[in-house]
Amino acid sequence: MNENELKMFKRILLDRKEQILKNIVEYKSEIGELKSSETSDDADLATITIDTALEETLTKKQSKELDEIEYALSKIDEGTYAICEMCEEEIGIERLKVKPQARYCIVCREIVEKTTI
Ligand SMILES: [Zn+2]
């Protein structure tokens, strides 16, 4: 991976990070509004509970992605970005375009997924 490509992925990661931070703030304020709004109707309350659970799941997912992005950014600084952590081969650009915070190449990712489940 050359310098320009590395800069491009850094930009992508930073943009994504910004977007996630915005999303999390939005989710949190929405959840806050829902919780503070007065509800007497049972049906409404049920809907709110489901919505809140969904939002919390989304927030958790985004927080996890945020950690992965932070990690990828630290690897850019260390000069180890785009190198598979398992086989130490370079991760393909096409794969990184789909998932810029990828830690493993496609082959290793499959192995990791099989062993962690
Ligand atoms: Zn690998």
PDB file of C-alpha atoms and ligand atoms in Angstrom:
ATOM      1  CA  MET A   1       0.000   0.000   0.000  1.00  0.00           C
ATOM      2  CA  ASN A   2       1.458   3.366  -0.968  1.00  0.00           C
ATOM      3  CA  GLU A   3       1.331   6.641   0.935  1.00  0.00           C
ATOM      4  CA  ASN A   4      -1.629   8.023  -1.003  1.00  0.00           C
ATOM      5  CA  GLU A   5      -3.703   4.922  -0.436  1.00  0.00           C
ATOM      6  CA  LEU A   6      -2.841   5.021   3.242  1.00  0.00           C
ATOM      7  CA  LYS A   7      -3.934   8.661   3.427  1.00  0.00           C
ATOM      8  CA  MET A   8      -7.158   7.793   1.647  1.00  0.00           C
ATOM      9  CA  PHE A   9      -7.988   5.057   4.159  1.00  0.00           C
ATOM     10  CA  LYS A  10      -7.096   7.306   7.053  1.00  0.00           C
ATOM     11  CA  ARG A  11      -9.537   9.876   5.675  1.00  0.00           C
ATOM     12  CA  ILE A  12     -12.228   7.198   5.284  1.00  0.00           C
ATOM     13  CA  LEU A  13     -11.679   5.991   8.843  1.00  0.00           C
ATOM     14  CA  LEU A  14     -11.772   9.503  10.274  1.00  0.00           C
ATOM     15  CA  ASP A  15     -14.974  10.307   8.379  1.00  0.00           C
ATOM     16  CA  ARG A  16     -16.560   7.090   9.574  1.00  0.00           C
ATOM     17  CA  LYS A  17     -15.499   7.829  13.132  1.00  0.00           C
ATOM     18  CA  GLU A  18     -17.098  11.255  12.960  1.00  0.00           C
ATOM     19  CA  GLN A  19     -20.308   9.768  11.560  1.00  0.00           C
ATOM     20  CA  ILE A  20     -20.496   7.153  14.315  1.00  0.00           C
ATOM     21  CA  LEU A  21     -19.921   9.726  17.026  1.00  0.00           C
ATOM     22  CA  LYS A  22     -22.770  11.785  15.585  1.00  0.00           C
ATOM     23  CA  ASN A  23     -25.018   8.717  15.428  1.00  0.00           C
ATOM     24  CA  ILE A  24     -24.297   7.783  19.022  1.00  0.00           C
ATOM     25  CA  VAL A  25     -25.093  11.293  20.230  1.00  0.00           C
ATOM     26  CA  GLU A  26     -28.349  11.195  18.267  1.00  0.00           C
ATOM     27  CA  TYR A  27     -29.331   7.774  19.624  1.00  0.00           C
ATOM     28  CA  LYS A  28     -28.572   8.860  23.145  1.00  0.00           C
ATOM     29  CA  SER A  29     -30.614  12.024  22.882  1.00  0.00           C
ATOM     30  CA  GLU A  30     -33.505  10.108  21.326  1.00  0.00           C
ATOM     31  CA  ILE A  31     -33.408   7.512  24.081  1.00  0.00           C
ATOM     32  CA  GLY A  32     -33.273  10.318  26.631  1.00  0.00           C
ATOM     33  CA  GLU A  33     -36.316  11.971  25.073  1.00  0.00           C
ATOM     34  CA  LEU A  34     -38.254   8.726  25.026  1.00  0.00           C
ATOM     35  CA  LYS A  35     -37.469   8.015  28.626  1.00  0.00           C
ATOM     36  CA  SER A  36     -38.411  11.489  29.770  1.00  0.00           C
ATOM     37  CA  SER A  37     -41.652  11.706  27.782  1.00  0.00           C
ATOM     38  CA  GLU A  38     -44.719  10.892  29.829  1.00  0.00           C
ATOM     39  CA  THR A  39     -46.640   7.841  28.765  1.00  0.00           C
ATOM     40  CA  SER A  40     -49.775   6.477  30.325  1.00  0.00           C
ATOM     41  CA  ASP A  41     -50.817   4.129  27.548  1.00  0.00           C
ATOM     42  CA  ASP A  42     -49.515   0.568  27.928  1.00  0.00           C
ATOM     43  CA  ALA A  43     -49.182   0.037  24.176  1.00  0.00           C
ATOM     44  CA  ASP A  44     -47.092   3.166  23.833  1.00  0.00           C
ATOM     45  CA  LEU A  45     -44.920   2.043  26.666  1.00  0.00           C
ATOM     46  CA  ALA A  46     -44.315  -1.328  24.987  1.00  0.00           C
ATOM     47  CA  THR A  47     -43.355   0.385  21.745  1.00  0.00           C
ATOM     48  CA  ILE A  48     -40.973   2.663  23.571  1.00  0.00           C
ATOM     49  CA  THR A  49     -39.335  -0.287  25.330  1.00  0.00           C
ATOM     50  CA  ILE A  50     -38.729  -2.031  22.016  1.00  0.00           C
ATOM     51  CA  ASP A  51     -37.423   1.131  20.390  1.00  0.00           C
ATOM     52  CA  THR A  52     -35.103   1.782  23.282  1.00  0.00           C
ATOM     53  CA  ALA A  53     -33.726  -1.754  23.203  1.00  0.00           C
ATOM     54  CA  LEU A  54     -33.135  -1.453  19.473  1.00  0.00           C
ATOM     55  CA  GLU A  55     -31.418   1.873  19.862  1.00  0.00           C
ATOM     56  CA  GLU A  56     -29.210   0.531  22.619  1.00  0.00           C
ATOM     57  CA  THR A  57     -28.234  -2.412  20.427  1.00  0.00           C
ATOM     58  CA  LEU A  58     -27.378  -0.018  17.625  1.00  0.00           C
ATOM     59  CA  THR A  59     -25.363   2.146  19.979  1.00  0.00           C
ATOM     60  CA  LYS A  60     -23.413  -0.871  21.208  1.00  0.00           C
ATOM     61  CA  LYS A  61     -22.743  -1.967  17.645  1.00  0.00           C
ATOM     62  CA  GLN A  62     -21.546   1.496  16.749  1.00  0.00           C
ATOM     63  CA  SER A  63     -19.356   1.687  19.851  1.00  0.00           C
ATOM     64  CA  LYS A  64     -17.748  -1.579  18.854  1.00  0.00           C
ATOM     65  CA  GLU A  65     -17.125  -0.303  15.346  1.00  0.00           C
ATOM     66  CA  LEU A  66     -15.707   2.873  16.837  1.00  0.00           C
ATOM     67  CA  ASP A  67     -13.188   0.833  18.851  1.00  0.00           C
ATOM     68  CA  GLU A  68     -12.200  -1.033  15.696  1.00  0.00           C
ATOM     69  CA  ILE A  69     -11.738   2.243  13.826  1.00  0.00           C
ATOM     70  CA  GLU A  70      -9.618   3.726  16.635  1.00  0.00           C
ATOM     71  CA  TYR A  71      -7.529   0.592  16.541  1.00  0.00           C
ATOM     72  CA  ALA A  72      -7.112   0.822  12.756  1.00  0.00           C
ATOM     73  CA  LEU A  73      -6.102   4.483  13.070  1.00  0.00           C
ATOM     74  CA  SER A  74      -3.469   3.590  15.661  1.00  0.00           C
ATOM     75  CA  LYS A  75      -2.154   0.962  13.267  1.00  0.00           C
ATOM     76  CA  ILE A  76      -1.839   3.596  10.542  1.00  0.00           C
ATOM     77  CA  ASP A  77       0.348   5.634  12.927  1.00  0.00           C
ATOM     78  CA  GLU A  78       2.415   2.584  13.783  1.00  0.00           C
ATOM     79  CA  GLY A  79       2.806   1.629  10.143  1.00  0.00           C
ATOM     80  CA  THR A  80       1.122  -1.746  10.546  1.00  0.00           C
ATOM     81  CA  TYR A  81      -2.157  -0.861   8.854  1.00  0.00           C
ATOM     82  CA  ALA A  82      -3.468  -3.211   6.144  1.00  0.00           C
ATOM     83  CA  ILE A  83      -1.300  -6.068   7.351  1.00  0.00           C
ATOM     84  CA  CYS A  84      -3.144  -9.194   8.404  1.00  0.00           C
ATOM     85  CA  GLU A  85      -2.574  -9.853  12.113  1.00  0.00           C
ATOM     86  CA  MET A  86      -2.558 -13.570  11.564  1.00  0.00           C
ATOM     87  CA  CYS A  87      -0.518 -14.326   8.448  1.00  0.00           C
ATOM     88  CA  GLU A  88       1.144 -10.896   8.130  1.00  0.00           C
ATOM     89  CA  GLU A  89       0.268 -10.674   4.467  1.00  0.00           C
ATOM     90  CA  GLU A  90      -1.068  -7.411   3.117  1.00  0.00           C
ATOM     91  CA  ILE A  91      -4.862  -7.180   3.221  1.00  0.00           C
ATOM     92  CA  GLY A  92      -6.266  -6.495  -0.240  1.00  0.00           C
ATOM     93  CA  ILE A  93      -7.365  -2.962  -1.065  1.00  0.00           C
ATOM     94  CA  GLU A  94     -10.715  -4.207  -2.315  1.00  0.00           C
ATOM     95  CA  ARG A  95     -11.401  -5.764   1.064  1.00  0.00           C
ATOM     96  CA  LEU A  96     -10.340  -2.603   2.872  1.00  0.00           C
ATOM     97  CA  LYS A  97     -12.668  -0.536   0.727  1.00  0.00           C
ATOM     98  CA  VAL A  98     -15.523  -2.658   2.062  1.00  0.00           C
ATOM     99  CA  LYS A  99     -14.193  -2.753   5.618  1.00  0.00           C
ATOM    100  CA  PRO A 100     -11.397  -0.242   6.204  1.00  0.00           C
ATOM    101  CA  GLN A 101     -10.911  -1.374   9.816  1.00  0.00           C
ATOM    102  CA  ALA A 102     -10.320  -5.006   8.822  1.00  0.00           C
ATOM    103  CA  ARG A 103      -7.651  -6.737  10.931  1.00  0.00           C
ATOM    104  CA  TYR A 104      -7.374  -9.923   8.926  1.00  0.00           C
ATOM    105  CA  CYS A 105      -7.208 -10.911   5.290  1.00  0.00           C
ATOM    106  CA  ILE A 106     -10.190 -12.780   3.883  1.00  0.00           C
ATOM    107  CA  VAL A 107      -8.650 -16.222   4.428  1.00  0.00           C
ATOM    108  CA  CYS A 108      -7.706 -15.579   8.055  1.00  0.00           C
ATOM    109  CA  ARG A 109     -10.973 -13.867   8.802  1.00  0.00           C
ATOM    110  CA  GLU A 110     -12.779 -17.081   7.972  1.00  0.00           C
ATOM    111  CA  ILE A 111     -10.524 -19.038  10.293  1.00  0.00           C
ATOM    112  CA  VAL A 112     -10.980 -16.497  13.105  1.00  0.00           C
ATOM    113  CA  GLU A 113     -14.751 -16.570  12.688  1.00  0.00           C
ATOM    114  CA  LYS A 114     -14.849 -20.347  12.805  1.00  0.00           C
ATOM    115  CA  THR A 115     -12.716 -20.541  15.911  1.00  0.00           C
ATOM    116  CA  THR A 116     -14.485 -17.817  17.881  1.00  0.00           C
ATOM    117  CA  ILE A 117     -17.989 -19.179  17.400  1.00  0.00           C
TER     118      ILE A 117
HETATM  119 ZN    ZN B   1      -4.191 -13.454   6.810  1.00  0.00          ZN
END
